[in-house]
PDB file of C-alpha atoms in Angstrom:
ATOM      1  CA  UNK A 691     -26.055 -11.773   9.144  1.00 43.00           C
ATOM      2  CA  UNK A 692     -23.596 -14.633   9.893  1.00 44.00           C
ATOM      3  CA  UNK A 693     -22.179 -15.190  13.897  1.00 48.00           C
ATOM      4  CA  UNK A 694     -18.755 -13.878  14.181  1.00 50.00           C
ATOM      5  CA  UNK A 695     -18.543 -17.453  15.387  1.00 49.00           C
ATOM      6  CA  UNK A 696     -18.362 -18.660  12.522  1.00 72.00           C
ATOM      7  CA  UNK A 697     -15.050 -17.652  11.958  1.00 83.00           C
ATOM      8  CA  UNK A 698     -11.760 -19.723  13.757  1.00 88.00           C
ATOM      9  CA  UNK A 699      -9.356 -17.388  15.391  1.00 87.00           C
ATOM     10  CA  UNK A 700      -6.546 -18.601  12.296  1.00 89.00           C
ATOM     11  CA  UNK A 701      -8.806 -16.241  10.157  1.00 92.00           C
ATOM     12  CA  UNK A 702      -8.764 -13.598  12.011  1.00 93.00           C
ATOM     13  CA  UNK A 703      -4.978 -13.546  12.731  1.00 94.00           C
ATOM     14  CA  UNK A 704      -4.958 -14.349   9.001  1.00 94.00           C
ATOM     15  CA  UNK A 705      -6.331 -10.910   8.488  1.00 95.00           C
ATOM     16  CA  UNK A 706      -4.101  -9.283  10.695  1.00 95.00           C
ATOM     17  CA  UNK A 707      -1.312 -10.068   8.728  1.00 96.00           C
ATOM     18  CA  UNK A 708      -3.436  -8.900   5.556  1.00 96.00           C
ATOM     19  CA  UNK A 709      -3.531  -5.325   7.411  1.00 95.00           C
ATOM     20  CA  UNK A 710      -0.004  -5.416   8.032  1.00 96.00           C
ATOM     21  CA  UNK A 711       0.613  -5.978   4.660  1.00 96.00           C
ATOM     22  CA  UNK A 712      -1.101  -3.030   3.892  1.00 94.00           C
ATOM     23  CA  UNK A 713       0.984  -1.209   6.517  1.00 94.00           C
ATOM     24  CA  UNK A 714       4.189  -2.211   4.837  1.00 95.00           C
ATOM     25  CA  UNK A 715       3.068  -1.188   1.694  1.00 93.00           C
ATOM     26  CA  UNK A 716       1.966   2.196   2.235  1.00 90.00           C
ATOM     27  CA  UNK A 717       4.953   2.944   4.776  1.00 93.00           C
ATOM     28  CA  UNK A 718       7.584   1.897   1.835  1.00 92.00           C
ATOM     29  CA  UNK A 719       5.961   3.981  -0.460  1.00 89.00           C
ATOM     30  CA  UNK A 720       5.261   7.183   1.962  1.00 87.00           C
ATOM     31  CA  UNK A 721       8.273   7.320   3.961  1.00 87.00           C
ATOM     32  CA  UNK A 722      10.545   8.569   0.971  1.00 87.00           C
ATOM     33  CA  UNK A 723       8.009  12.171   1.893  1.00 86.00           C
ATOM     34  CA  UNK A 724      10.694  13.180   5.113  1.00 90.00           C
ATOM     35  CA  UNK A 725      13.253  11.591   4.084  1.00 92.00           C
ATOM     36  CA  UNK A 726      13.581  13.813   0.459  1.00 88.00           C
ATOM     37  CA  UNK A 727      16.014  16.651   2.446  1.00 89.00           C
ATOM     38  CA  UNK A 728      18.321  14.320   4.552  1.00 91.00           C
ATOM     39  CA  UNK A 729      19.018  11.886   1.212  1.00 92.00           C
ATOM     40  CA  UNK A 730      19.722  14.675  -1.010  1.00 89.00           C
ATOM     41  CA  UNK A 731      22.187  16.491   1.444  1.00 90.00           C
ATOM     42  CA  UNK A 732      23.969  13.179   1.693  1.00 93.00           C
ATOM     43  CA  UNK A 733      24.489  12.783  -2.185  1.00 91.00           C
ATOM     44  CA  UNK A 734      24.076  16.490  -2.970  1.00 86.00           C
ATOM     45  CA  UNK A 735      21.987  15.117  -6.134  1.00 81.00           C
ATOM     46  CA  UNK A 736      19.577  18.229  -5.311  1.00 75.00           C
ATOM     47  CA  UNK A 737      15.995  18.045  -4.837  1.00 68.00           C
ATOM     48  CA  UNK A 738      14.803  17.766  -7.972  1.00 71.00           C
ATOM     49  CA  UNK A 739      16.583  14.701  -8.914  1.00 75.00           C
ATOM     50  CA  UNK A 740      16.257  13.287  -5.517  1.00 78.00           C
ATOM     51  CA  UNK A 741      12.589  13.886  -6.351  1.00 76.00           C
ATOM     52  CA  UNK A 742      12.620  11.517  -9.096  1.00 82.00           C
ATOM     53  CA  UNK A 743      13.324   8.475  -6.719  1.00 84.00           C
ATOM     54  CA  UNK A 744       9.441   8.616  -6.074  1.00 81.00           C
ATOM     55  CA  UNK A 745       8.602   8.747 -10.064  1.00 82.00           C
ATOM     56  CA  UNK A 746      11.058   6.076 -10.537  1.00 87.00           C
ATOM     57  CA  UNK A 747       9.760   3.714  -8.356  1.00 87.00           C
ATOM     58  CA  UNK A 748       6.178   4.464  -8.961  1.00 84.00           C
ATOM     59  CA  UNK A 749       6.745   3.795 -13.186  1.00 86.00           C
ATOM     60  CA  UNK A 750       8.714   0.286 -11.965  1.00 91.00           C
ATOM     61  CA  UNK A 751       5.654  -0.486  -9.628  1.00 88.00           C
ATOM     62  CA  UNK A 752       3.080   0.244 -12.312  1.00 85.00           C
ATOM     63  CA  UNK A 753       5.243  -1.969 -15.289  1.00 89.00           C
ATOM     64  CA  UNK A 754       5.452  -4.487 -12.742  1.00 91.00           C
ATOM     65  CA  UNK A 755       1.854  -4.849 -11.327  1.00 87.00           C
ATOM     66  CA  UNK A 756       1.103  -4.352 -15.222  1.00 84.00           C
ATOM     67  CA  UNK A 757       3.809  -7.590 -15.753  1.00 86.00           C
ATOM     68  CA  UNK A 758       2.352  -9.689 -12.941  1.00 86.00           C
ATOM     69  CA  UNK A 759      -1.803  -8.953 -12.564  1.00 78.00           C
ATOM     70  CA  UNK A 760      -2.285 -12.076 -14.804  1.00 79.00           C
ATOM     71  CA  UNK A 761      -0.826 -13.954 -12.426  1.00 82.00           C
ATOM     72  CA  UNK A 762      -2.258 -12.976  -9.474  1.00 83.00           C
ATOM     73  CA  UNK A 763      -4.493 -15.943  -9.284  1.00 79.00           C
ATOM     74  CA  UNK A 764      -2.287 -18.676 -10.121  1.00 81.00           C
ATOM     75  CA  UNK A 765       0.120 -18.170  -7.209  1.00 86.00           C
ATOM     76  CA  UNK A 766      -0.946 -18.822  -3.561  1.00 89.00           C
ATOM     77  CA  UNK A 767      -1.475 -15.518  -1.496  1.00 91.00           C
ATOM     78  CA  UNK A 768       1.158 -17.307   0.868  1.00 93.00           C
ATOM     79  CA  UNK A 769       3.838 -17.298  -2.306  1.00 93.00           C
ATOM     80  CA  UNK A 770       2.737 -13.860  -3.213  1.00 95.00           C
ATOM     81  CA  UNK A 771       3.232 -12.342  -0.139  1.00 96.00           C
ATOM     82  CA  UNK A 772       6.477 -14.202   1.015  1.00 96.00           C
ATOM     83  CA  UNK A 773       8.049 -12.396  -2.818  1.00 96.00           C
ATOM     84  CA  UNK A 774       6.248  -9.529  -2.500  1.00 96.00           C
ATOM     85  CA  UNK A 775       7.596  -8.783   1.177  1.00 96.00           C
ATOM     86  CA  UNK A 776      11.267 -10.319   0.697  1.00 97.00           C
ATOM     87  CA  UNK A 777      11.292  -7.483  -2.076  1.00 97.00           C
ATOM     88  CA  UNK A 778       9.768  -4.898   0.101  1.00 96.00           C
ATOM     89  CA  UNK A 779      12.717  -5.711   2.851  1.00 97.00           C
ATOM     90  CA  UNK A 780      15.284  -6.534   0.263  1.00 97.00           C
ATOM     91  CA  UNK A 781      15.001  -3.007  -1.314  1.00 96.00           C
ATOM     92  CA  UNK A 782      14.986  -0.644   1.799  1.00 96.00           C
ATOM     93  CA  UNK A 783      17.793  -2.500   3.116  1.00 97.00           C
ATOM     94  CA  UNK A 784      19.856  -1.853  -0.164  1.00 97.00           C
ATOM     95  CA  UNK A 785      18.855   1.376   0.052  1.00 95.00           C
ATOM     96  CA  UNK A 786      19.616   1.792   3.572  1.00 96.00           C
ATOM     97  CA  UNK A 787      23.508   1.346   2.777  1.00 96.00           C
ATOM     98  CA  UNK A 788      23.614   2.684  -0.723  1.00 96.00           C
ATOM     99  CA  UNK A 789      27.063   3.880  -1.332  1.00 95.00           C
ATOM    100  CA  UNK A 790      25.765   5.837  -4.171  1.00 94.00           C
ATOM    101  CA  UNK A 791      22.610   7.428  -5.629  1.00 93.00           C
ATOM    102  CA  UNK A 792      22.175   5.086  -8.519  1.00 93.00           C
ATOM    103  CA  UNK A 793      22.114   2.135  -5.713  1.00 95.00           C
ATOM    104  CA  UNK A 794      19.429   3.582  -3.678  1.00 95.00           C
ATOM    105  CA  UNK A 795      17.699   4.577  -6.694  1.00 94.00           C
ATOM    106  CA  UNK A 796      17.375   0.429  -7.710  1.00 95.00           C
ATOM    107  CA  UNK A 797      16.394  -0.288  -3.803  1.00 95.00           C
ATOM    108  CA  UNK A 798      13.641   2.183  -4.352  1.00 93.00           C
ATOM    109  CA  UNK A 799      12.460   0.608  -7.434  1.00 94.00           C
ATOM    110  CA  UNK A 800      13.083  -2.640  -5.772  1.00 96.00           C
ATOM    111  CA  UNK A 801      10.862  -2.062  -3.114  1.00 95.00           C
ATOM    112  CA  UNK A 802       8.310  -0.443  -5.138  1.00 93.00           C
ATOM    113  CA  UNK A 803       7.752  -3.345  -7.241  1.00 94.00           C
ATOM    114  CA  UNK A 804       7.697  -5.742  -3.688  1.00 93.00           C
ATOM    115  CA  UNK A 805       4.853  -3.132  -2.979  1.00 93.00           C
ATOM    116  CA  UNK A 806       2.739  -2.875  -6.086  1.00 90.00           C
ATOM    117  CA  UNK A 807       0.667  -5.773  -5.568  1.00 92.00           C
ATOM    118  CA  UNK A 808       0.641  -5.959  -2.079  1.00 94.00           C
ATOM    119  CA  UNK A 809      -3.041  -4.133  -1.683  1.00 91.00           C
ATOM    120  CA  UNK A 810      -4.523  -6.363  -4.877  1.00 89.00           C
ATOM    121  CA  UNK A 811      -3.438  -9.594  -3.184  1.00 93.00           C
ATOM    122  CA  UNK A 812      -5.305  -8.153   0.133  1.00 94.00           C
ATOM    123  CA  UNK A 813      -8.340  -7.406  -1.748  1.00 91.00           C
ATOM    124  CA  UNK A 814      -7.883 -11.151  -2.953  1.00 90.00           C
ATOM    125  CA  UNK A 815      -7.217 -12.542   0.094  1.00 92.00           C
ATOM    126  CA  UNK A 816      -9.844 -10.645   2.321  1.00 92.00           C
ATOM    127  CA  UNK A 817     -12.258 -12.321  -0.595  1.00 89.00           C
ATOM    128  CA  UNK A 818     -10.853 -15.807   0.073  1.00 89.00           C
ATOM    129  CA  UNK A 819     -11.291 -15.887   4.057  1.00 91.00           C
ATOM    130  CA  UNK A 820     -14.265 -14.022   4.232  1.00 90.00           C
ATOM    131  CA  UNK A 821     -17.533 -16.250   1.801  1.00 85.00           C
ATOM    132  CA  UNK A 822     -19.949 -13.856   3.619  1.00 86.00           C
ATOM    133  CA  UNK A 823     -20.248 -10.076   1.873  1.00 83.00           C
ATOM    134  CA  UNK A 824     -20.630  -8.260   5.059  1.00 80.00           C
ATOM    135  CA  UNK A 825     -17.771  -9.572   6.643  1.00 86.00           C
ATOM    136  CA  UNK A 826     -15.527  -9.195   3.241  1.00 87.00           C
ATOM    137  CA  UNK A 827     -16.441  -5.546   3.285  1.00 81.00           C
ATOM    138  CA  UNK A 828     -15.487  -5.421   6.837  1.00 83.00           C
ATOM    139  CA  UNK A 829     -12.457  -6.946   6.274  1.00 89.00           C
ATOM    140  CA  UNK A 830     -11.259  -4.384   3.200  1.00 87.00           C
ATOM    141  CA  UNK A 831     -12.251  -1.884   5.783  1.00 84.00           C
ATOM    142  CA  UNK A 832      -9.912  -2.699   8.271  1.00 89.00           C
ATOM    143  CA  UNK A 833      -6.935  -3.458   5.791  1.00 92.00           C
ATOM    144  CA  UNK A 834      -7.758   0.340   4.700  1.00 87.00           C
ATOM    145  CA  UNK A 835      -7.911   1.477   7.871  1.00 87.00           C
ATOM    146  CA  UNK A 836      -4.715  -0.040   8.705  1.00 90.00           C
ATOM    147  CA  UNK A 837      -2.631   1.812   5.926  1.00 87.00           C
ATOM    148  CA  UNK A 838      -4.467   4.714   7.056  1.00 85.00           C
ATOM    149  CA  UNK A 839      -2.629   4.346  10.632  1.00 87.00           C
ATOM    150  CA  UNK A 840       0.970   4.671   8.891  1.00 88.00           C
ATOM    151  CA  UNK A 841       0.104   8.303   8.666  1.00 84.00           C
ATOM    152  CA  UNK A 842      -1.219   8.517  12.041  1.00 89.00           C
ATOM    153  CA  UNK A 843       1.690   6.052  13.339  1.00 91.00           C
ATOM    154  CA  UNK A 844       4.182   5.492  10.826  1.00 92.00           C
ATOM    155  CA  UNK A 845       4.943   8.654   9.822  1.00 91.00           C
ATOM    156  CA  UNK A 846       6.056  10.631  13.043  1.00 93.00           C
ATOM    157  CA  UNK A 847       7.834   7.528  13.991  1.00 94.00           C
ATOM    158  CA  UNK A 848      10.595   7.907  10.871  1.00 94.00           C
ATOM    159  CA  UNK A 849      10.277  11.357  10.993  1.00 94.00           C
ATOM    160  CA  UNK A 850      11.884  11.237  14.682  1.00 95.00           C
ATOM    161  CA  UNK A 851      14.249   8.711  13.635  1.00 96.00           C
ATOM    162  CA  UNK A 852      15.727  10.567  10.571  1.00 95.00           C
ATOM    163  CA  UNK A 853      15.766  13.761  12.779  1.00 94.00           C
ATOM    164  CA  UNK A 854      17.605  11.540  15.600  1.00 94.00           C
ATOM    165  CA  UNK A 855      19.518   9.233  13.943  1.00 96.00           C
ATOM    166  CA  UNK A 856      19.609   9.543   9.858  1.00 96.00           C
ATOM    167  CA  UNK A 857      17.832   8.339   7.035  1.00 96.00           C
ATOM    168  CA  UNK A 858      19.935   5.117   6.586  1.00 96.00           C
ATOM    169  CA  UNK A 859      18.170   4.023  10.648  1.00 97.00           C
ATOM    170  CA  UNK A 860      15.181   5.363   9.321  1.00 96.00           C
ATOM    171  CA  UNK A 861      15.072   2.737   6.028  1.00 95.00           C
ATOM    172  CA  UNK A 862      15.741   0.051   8.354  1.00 96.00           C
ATOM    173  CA  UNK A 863      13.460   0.898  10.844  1.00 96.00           C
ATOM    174  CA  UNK A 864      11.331   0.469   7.716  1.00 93.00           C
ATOM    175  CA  UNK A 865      12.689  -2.964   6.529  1.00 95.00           C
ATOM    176  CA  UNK A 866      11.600  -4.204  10.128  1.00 95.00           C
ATOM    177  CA  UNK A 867       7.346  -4.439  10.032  1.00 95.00           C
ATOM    178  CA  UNK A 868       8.356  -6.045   6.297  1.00 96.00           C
ATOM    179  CA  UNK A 869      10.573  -9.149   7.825  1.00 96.00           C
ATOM    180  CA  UNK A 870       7.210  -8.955  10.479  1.00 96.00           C
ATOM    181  CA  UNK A 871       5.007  -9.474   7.366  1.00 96.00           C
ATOM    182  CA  UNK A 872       7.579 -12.123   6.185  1.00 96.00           C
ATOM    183  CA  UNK A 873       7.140 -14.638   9.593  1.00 96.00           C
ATOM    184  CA  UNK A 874       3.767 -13.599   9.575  1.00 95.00           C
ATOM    185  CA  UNK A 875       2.923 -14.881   5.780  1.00 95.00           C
ATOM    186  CA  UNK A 876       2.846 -18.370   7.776  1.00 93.00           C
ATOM    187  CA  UNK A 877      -0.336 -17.551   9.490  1.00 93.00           C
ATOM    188  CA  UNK A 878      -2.300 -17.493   6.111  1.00 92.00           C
ATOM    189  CA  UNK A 879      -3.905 -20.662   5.264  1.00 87.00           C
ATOM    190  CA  UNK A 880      -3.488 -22.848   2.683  1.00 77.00           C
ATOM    191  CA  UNK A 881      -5.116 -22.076  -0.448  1.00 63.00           C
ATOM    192  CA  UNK A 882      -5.005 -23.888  -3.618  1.00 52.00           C
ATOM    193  CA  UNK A 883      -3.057 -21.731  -6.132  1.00 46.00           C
ATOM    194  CA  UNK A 884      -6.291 -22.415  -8.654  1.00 48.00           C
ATOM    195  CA  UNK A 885      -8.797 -21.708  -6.050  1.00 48.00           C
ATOM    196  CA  UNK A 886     -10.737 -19.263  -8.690  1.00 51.00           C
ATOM    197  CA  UNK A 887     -11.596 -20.435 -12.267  1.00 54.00           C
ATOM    198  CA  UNK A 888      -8.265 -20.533 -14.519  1.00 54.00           C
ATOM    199  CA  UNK A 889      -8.782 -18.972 -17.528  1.00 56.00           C
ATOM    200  CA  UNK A 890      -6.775 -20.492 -21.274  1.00 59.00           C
ATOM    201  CA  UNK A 891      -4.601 -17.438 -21.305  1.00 62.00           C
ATOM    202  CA  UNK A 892      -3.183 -15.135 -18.231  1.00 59.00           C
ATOM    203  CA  UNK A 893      -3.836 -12.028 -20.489  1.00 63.00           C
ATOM    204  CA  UNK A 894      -7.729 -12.617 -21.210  1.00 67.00           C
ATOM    205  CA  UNK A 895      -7.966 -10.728 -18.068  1.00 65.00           C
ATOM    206  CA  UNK A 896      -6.875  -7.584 -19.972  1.00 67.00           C
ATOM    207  CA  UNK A 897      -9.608  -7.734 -22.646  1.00 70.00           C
ATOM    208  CA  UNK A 898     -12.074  -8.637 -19.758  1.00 68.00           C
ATOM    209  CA  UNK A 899     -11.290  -5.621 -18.008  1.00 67.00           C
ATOM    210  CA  UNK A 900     -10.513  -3.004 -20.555  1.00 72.00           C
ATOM    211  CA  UNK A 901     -13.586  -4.129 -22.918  1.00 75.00           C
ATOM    212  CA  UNK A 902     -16.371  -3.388 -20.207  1.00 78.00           C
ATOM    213  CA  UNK A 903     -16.761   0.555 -20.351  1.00 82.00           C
ATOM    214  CA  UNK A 904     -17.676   0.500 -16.061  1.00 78.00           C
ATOM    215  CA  UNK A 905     -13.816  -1.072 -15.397  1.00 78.00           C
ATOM    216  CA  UNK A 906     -12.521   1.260 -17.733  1.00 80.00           C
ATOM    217  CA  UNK A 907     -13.872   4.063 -16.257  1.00 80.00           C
ATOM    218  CA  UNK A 908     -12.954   3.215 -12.821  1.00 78.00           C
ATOM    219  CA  UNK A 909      -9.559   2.444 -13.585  1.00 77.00           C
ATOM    220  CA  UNK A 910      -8.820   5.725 -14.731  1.00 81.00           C
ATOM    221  CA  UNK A 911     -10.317   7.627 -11.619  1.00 80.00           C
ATOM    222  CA  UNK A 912      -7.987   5.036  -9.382  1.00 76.00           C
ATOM    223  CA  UNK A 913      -5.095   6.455 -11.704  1.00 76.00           C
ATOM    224  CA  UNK A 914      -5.728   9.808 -11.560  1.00 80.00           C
ATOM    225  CA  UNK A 915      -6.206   9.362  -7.727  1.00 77.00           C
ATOM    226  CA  UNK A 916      -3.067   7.382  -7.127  1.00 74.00           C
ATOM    227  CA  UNK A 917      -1.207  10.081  -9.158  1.00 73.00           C
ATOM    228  CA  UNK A 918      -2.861  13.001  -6.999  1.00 77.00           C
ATOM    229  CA  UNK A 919      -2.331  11.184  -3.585  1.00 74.00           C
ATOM    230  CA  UNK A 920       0.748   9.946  -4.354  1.00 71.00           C
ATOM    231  CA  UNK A 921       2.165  13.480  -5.620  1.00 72.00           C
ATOM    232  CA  UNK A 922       0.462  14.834  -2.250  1.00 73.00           C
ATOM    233  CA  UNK A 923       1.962  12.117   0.198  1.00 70.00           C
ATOM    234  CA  UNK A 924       5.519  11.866  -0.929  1.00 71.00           C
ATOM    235  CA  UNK A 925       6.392  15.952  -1.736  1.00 74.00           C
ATOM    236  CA  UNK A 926       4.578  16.970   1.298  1.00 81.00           C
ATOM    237  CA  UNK A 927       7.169  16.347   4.085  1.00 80.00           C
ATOM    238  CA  UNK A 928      10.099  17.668   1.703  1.00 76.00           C
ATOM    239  CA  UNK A 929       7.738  20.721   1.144  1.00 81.00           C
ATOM    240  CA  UNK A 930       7.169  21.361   4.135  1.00 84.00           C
ATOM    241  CA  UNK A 931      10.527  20.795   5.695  1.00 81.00           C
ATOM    242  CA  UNK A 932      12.199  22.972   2.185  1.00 79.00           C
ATOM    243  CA  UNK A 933      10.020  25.596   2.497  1.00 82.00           C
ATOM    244  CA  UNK A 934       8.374  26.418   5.628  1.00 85.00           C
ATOM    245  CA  UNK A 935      11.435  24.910   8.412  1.00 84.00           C
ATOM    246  CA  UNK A 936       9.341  22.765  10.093  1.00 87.00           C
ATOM    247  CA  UNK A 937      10.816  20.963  12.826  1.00 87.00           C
ATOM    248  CA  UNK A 938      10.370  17.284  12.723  1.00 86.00           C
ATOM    249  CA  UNK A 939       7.594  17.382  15.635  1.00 90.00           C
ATOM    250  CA  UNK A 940       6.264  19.658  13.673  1.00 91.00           C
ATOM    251  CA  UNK A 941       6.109  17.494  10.467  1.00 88.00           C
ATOM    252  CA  UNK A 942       4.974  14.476  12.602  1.00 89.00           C
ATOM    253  CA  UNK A 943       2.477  16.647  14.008  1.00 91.00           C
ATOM    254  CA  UNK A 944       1.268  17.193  10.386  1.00 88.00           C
ATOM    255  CA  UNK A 945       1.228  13.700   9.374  1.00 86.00           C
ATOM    256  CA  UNK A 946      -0.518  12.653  12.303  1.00 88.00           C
ATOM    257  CA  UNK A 947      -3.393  15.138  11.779  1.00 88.00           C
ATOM    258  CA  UNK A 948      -3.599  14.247   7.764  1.00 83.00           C
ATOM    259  CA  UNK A 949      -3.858  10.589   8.861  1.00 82.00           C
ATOM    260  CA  UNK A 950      -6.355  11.047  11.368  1.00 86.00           C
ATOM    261  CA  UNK A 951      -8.617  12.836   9.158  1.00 85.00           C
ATOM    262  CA  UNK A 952      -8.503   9.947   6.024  1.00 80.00           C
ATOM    263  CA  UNK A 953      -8.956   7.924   9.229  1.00 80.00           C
ATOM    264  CA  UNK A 954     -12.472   9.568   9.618  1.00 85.00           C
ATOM    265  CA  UNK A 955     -12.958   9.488   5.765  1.00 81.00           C
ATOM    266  CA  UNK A 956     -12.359   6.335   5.658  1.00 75.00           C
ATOM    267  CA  UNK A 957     -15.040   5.099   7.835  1.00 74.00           C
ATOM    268  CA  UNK A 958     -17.573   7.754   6.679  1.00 81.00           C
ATOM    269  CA  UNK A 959     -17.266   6.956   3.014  1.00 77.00           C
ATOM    270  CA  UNK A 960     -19.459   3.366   3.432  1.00 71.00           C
ATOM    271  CA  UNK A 961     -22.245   5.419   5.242  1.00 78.00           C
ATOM    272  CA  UNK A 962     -22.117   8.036   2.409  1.00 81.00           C
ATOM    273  CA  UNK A 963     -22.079   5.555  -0.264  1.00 75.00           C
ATOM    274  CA  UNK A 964     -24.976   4.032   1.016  1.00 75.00           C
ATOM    275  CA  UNK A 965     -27.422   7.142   1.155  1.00 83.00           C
ATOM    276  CA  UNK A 966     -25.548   8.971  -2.192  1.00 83.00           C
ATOM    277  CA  UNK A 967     -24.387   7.595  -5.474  1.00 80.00           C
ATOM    278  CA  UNK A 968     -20.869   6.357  -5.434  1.00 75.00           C
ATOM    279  CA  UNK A 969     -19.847   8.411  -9.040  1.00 74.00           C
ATOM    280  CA  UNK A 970     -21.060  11.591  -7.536  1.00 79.00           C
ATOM    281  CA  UNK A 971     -18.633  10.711  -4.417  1.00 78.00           C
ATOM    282  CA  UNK A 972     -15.828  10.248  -6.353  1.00 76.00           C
ATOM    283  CA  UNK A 973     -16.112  13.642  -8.700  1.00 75.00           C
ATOM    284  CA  UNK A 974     -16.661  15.437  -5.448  1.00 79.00           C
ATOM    285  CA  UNK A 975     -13.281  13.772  -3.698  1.00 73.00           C
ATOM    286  CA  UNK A 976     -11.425  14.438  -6.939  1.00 69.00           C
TER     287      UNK A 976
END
């Protein structure tokens, strides 16, 4: 196995900002779960159409990661992330001093978009520092582990923040680690935009993805998983807040024992995927 050594200290700050990416993403897209209550109270839309803010964003994400995948090669990560994080902090912000519910309904889907390619241009990137395979699956290890520590982390912190001061401080608390990930886009190095084979046509990709049976079939369990975990992550704090009266220690009490415990998954899922076979895994997590 290959010296740590081998690798300058620019790559690993370069994957620090890869896990804060990560971060970003997932905190964007989670922190909408305690804020549900407080935003519909201020627009008296009621819950079920404040609801919708998370479907909303999560059909713009998915038309726009749909939109853009072809792409993904034939920008820089530096580009990629400097867009995808200006529309990350561009959209909470917006939605931070909405005026009305259609407004913070575009930041939403504005920010959502930012995020939806923000874990695929990880994936990409963690390839591009890392040549050896150990160390690559090391690296997507930590940038999982580090969206894992929003619900540990990130959570609690806006749900004190919308208890103490509102929703609005809350979404710019949020906008904050995304202006972070902006400044810190400088740290990546400089790849070639065409550092990967081109191919004629940016939607051959499609038909080389969607024609192999394996891809096909593992793109549907990561869409049926985002659509459980997502449902899961973004109802649960308006659920529990609606229904039961937690208290907000209580709900970042909740958030930080949910996070701890995908914490442990996370880093007991390589060890079980060595000894069992990975399909079996994924019908029993489903």
């Amino acid at each position: 196995m290959p010296s740590t050594t081998r690798y300058t200290l620019r790559t690993w700050m370069a994957l620090a900002v890869l896990c804060l990416a990560s971060a970003v993403n997932l905190l964007q897209s989670a922190s909408i779960s305690p804020l549900l209550p407080s935003i519909s109270a201020t627009f008296r839309a009621g819950d079920a159409a404040t609801g919708q803010l998370a479907t909303l964003g999560s059909l713009a994400g998915f038309a726009f990661s749909i939109a853009a995948t072809p792409w993904i090669d034939r920008l820089s990560r530096r580009t990629w992330f400097r867009l995808l994080s200006a529309m990350i902090m561009a959209g909470m912000l917006l939605a931070a001093f909405a005026p009305s519910f259609p407004v913070l309904a575009v930041g939403r889907i504005l920010s959502a978009c930012g995020g939806a390619l923000i874990m695929a241009n990880c994936m990409t990137g963690a390839r591009e520092l890392f040549q050896d395979p150990a160390w690559r699956n090391r690296a997507i290890g930590f940038i999982v582990s580090a969206s894992t520590l929003v619900f540990v982390i990130g959570l609690p912190i806006i749900t004190q923040i919308n208890a103490g001061f509102g929703w609005r401080i809350a979404m710019i608390a949020i906008a904050a680690p995304a202006l972070l990930l902006l400044i810190g886009v400088a740290l990546l190095p400089l790849t070639p935009a065409h550092s990967h084979p081109v191919r004629t046509s940016p939607f051959s990709a499609f038909g080389e993805a969607f024609g192999n049976p394996r891809i096909r079939a593992i793109l549907i369990c990561l869409a049926l998983f985002s659509a459980i975990y997502s449902g899961w992550f973004v109802y649960f704090g308006a659920y529990a807040t609606t229904v039961f009266t937690v208290s907000a220690s209580v709900l970042s009490l909740l958030f930080f024992a949910a996070g701890t415990m995908q914490l442990i998954a996370n880093n007991v899922a390589p060890i079980l995927m060595r000894r069992f076979d990975p399909v079996r895994l994924i019908v029993i997590a489903m």
